[in-house]
Backbone as a printed PyTorch tensor [residue, N CA C, xyz], in Angstrom:
tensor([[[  0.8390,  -1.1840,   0.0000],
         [  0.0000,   0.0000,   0.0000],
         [  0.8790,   1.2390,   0.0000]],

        [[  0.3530,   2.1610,  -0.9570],
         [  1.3100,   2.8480,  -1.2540],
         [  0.5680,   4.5190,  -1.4660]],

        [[  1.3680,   5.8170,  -1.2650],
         [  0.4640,   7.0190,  -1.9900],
         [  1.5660,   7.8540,  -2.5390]],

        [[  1.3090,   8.2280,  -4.2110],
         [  2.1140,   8.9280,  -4.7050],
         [  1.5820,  10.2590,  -4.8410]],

        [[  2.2820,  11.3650,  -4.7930],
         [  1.6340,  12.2360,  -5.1720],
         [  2.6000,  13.1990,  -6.0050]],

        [[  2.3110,  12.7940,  -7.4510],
         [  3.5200,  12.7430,  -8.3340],
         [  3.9190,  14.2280,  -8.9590]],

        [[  4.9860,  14.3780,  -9.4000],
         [  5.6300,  15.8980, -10.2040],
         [  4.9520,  16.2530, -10.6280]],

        [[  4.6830,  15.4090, -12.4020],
         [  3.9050,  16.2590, -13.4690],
         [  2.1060,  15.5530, -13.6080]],

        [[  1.6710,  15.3770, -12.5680],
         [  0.2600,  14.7800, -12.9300],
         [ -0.4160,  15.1680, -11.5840]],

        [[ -2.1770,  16.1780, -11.1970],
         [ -2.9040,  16.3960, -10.5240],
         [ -3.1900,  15.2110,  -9.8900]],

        [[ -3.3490,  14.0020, -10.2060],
         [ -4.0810,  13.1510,  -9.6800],
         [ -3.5730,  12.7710,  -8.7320]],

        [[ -3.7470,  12.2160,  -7.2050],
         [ -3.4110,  11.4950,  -6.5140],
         [ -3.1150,   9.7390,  -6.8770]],

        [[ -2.5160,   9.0770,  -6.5450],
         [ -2.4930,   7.9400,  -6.7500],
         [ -2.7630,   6.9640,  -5.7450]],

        [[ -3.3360,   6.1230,  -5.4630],
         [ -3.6270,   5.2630,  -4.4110],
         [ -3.6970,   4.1410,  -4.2710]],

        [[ -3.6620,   3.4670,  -5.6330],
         [ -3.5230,   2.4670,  -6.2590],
         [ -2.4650,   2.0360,  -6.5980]],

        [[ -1.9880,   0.3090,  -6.7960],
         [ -0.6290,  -0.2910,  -7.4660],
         [ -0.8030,   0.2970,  -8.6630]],

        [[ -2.2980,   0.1490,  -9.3370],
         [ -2.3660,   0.0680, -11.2130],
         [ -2.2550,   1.9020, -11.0910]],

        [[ -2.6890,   2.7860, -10.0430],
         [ -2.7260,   3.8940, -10.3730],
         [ -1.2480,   4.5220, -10.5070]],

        [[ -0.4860,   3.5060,  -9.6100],
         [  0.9500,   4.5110,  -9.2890],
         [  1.4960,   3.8150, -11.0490]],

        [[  1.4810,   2.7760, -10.7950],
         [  2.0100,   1.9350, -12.0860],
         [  1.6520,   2.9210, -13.4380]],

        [[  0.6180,   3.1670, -13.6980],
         [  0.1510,   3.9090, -14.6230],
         [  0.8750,   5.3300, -14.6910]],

        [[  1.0240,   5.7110, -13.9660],
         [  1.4910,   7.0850, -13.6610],
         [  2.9830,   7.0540, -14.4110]],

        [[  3.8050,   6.0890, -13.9310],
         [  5.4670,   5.8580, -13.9310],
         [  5.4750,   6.0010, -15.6530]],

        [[  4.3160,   4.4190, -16.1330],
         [  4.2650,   4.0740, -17.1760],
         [  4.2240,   5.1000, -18.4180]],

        [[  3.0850,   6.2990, -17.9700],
         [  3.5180,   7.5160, -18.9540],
         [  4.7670,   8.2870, -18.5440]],

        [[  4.8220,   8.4110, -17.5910],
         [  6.1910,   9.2950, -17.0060],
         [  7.1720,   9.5790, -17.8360]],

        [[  7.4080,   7.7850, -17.5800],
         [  8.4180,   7.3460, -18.6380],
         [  8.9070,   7.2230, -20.0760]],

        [[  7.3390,   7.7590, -20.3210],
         [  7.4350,   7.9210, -21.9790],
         [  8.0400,   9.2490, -22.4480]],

        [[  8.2370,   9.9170, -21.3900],
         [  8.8860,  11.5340, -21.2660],
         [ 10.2320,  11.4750, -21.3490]],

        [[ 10.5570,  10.0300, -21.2870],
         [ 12.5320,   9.7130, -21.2900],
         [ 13.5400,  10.4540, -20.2480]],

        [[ 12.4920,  10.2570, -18.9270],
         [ 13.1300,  11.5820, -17.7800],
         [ 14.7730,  11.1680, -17.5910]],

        [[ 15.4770,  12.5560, -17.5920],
         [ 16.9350,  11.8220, -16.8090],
         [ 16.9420,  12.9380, -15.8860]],

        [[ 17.0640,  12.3290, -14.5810],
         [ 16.8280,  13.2130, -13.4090],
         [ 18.5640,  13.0400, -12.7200]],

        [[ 18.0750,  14.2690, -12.0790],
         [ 19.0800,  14.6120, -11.1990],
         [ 19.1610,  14.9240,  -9.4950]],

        [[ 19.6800,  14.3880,  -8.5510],
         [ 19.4340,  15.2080,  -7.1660],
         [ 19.3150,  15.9940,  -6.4670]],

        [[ 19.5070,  17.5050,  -6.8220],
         [ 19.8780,  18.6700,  -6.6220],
         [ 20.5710,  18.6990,  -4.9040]],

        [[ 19.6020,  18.4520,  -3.9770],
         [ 19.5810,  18.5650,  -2.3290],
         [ 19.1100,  17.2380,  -1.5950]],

        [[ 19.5470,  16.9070,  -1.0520],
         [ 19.3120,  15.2660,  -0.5960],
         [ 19.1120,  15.4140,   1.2700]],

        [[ 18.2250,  14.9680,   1.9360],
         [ 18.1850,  14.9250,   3.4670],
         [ 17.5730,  13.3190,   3.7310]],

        [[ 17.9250,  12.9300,   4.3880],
         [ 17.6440,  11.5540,   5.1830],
         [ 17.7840,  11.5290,   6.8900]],

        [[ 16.4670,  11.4740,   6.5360],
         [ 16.4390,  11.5910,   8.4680],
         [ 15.6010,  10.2500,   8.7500]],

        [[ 16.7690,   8.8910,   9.9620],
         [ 16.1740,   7.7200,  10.0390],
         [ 15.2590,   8.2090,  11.4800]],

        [[ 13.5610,   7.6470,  11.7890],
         [ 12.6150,   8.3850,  12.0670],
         [ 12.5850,   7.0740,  13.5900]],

        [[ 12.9960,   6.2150,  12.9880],
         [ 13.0000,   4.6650,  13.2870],
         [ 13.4430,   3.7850,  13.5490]],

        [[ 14.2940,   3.1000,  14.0400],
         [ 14.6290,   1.6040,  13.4680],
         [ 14.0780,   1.2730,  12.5050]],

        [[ 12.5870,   1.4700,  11.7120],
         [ 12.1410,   0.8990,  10.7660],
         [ 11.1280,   1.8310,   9.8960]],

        [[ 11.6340,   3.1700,   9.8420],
         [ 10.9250,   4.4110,   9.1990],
         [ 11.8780,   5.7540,   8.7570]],

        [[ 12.1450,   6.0150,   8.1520],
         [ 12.8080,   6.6270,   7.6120],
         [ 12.6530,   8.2300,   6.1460]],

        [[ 13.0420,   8.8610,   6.1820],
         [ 12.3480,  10.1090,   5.1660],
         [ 13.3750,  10.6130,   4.5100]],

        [[ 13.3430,  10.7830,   3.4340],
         [ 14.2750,  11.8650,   2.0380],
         [ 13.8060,  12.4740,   1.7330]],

        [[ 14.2240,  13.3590,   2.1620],
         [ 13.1890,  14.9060,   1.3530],
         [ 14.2350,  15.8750,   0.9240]],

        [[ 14.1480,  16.2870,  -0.1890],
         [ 15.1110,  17.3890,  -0.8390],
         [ 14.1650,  17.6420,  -2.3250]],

        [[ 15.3870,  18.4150,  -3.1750],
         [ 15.0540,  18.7920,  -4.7540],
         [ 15.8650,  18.0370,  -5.6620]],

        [[ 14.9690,  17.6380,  -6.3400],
         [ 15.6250,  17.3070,  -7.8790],
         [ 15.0280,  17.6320,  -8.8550]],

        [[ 16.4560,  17.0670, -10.1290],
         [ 15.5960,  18.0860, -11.4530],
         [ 15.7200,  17.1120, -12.6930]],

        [[ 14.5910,  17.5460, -13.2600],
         [ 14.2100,  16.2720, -14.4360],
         [ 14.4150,  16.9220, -15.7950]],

        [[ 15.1040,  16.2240, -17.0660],
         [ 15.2040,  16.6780, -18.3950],
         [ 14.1480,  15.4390, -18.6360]],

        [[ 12.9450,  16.3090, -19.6880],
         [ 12.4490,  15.2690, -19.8880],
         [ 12.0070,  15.7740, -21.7050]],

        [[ 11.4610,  15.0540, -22.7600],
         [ 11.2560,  15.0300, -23.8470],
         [  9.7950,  15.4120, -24.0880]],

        [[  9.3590,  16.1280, -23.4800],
         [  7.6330,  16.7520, -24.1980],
         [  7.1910,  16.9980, -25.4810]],

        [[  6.3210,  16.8410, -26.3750],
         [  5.9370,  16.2540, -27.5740],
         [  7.2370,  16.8340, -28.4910]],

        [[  8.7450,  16.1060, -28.1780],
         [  9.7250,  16.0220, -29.1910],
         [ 10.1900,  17.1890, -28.7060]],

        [[ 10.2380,  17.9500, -28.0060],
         [ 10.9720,  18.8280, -27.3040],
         [ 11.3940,  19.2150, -26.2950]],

        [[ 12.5710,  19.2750, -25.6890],
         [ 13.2900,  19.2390, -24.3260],
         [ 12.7540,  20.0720, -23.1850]],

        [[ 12.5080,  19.6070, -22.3120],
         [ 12.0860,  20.2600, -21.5140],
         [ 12.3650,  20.1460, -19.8950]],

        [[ 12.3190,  20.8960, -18.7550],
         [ 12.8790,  20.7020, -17.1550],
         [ 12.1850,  21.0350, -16.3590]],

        [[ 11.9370,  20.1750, -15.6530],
         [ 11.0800,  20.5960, -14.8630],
         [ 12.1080,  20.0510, -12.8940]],

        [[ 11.7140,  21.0760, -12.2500],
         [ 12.9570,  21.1920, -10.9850],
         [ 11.4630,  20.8120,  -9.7810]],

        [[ 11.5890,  20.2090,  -8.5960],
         [ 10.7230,  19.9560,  -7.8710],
         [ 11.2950,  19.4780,  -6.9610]],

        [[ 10.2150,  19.9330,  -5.7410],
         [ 10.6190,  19.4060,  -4.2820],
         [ 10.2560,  18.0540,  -4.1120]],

        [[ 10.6200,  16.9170,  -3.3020],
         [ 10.2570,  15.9100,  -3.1180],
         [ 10.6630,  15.1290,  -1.5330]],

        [[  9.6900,  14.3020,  -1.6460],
         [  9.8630,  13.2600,  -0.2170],
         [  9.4330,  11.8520,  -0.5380]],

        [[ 10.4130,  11.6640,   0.3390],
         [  9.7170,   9.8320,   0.2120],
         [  9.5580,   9.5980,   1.9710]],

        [[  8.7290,   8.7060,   2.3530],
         [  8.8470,   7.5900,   3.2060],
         [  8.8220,   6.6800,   3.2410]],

        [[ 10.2540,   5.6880,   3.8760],
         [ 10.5730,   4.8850,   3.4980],
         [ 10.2330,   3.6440,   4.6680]],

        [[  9.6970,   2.3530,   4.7620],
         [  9.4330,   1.4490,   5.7800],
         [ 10.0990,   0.4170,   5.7000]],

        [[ 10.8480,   0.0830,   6.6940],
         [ 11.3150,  -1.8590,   6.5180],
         [ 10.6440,  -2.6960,   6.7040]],

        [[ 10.1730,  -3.3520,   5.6750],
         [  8.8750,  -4.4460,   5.7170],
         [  9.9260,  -5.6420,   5.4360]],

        [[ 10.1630,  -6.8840,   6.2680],
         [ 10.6090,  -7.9730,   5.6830],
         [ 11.8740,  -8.1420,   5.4970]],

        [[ 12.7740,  -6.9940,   5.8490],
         [ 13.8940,  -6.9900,   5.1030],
         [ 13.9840,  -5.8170,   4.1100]],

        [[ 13.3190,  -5.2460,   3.7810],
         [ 13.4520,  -4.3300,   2.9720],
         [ 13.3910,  -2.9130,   2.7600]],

        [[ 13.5860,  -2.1470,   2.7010],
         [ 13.1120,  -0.5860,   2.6890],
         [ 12.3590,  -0.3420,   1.4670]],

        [[ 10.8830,  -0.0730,   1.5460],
         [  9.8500,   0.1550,   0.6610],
         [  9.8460,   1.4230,   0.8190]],

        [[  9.4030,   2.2580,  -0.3430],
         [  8.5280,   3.6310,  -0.3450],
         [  7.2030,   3.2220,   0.0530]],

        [[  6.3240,   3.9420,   1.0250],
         [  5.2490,   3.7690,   1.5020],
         [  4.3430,   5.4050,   1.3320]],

        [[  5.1480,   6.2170,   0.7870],
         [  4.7200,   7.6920,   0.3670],
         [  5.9340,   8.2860,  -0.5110]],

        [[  4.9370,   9.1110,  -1.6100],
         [  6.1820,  10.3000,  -2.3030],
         [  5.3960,  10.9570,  -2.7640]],

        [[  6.0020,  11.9220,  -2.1760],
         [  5.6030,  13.5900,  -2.7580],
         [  6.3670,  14.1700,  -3.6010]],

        [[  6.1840,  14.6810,  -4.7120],
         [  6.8990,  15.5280,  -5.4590],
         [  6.0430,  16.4290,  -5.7350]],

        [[  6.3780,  18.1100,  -6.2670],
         [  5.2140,  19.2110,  -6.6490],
         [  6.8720,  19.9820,  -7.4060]],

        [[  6.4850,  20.8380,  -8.5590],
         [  7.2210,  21.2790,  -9.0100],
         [  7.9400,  22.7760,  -8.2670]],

        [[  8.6430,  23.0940,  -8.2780],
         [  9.1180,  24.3300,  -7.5040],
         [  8.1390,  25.7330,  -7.9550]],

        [[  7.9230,  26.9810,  -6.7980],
         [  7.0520,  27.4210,  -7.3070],
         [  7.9810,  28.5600,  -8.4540]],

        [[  6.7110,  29.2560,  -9.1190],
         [  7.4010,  30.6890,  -9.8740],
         [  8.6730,  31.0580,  -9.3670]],

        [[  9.8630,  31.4110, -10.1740],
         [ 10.9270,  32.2680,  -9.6920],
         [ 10.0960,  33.5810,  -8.8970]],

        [[ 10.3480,  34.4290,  -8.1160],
         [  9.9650,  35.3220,  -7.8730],
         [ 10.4880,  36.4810,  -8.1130]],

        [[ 10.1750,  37.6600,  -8.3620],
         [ 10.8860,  38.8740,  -9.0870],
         [ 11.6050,  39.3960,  -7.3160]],

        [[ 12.3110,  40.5740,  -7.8170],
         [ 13.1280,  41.4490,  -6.8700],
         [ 11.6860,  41.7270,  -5.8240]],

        [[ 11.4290,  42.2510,  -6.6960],
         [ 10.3050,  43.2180,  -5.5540],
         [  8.6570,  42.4250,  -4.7330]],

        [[  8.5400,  40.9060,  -5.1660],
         [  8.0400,  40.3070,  -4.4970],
         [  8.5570,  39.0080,  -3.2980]],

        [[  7.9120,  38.9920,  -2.4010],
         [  7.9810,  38.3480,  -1.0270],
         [  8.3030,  36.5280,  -1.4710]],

        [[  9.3430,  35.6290,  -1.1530],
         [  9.2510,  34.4310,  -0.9970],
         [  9.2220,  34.6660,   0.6620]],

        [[  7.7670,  33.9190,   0.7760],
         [  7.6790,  33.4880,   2.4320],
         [  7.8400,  32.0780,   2.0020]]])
């Protein structure tokens, strides 16, 4: 069980076939991503979080394109393993000019 809540798509995902679906076009974008800022804070013995920025070159109808976004995962040890059990990504907001406020 899983919830994505992905870069370039409104929808929530909540589903295997929904997240699956999601990747499945994603990927048709030919993303090559990058890490920008990386944090890992273990929450747990068996819970864990990455949250930083990365940045994606991706191919939009035959033309290059980037898109830069914040992201998180949470990560669980089920079994032996470290699963994603959440990810957030949202794209970074507007640059902001001189004379307006980033709060």
């Amino acid at each position: 069980d899983g919830v994505l809540l992905p870069t370039v798509s409104n929808k929530v995902r909540t589903s295997p076939e929904e997240i699956e679906d999601y990747f499945t076009n994603f990927l048709k974008l030919k993303p090559q991503g990058k890490i920008d800022d990386c944090n890992v804070r273990l929450l747990a013995d068996d819970t864990a979080i990455n949250s930083g920025v990365y940045t994606f070159d991706l191919v939009k109808d035959g033309k290059p394109a980037q898109v830069q976004a914040r992201y998180s995962f949470t990560y669980k040890l089920i079994d032996g393993e470290w699963l994603i059990v959440d990810h957030h990504s949202s794209g970074m907001p507007e640059v902001k000019g001189d004379d307006e406020l980033d709060l």
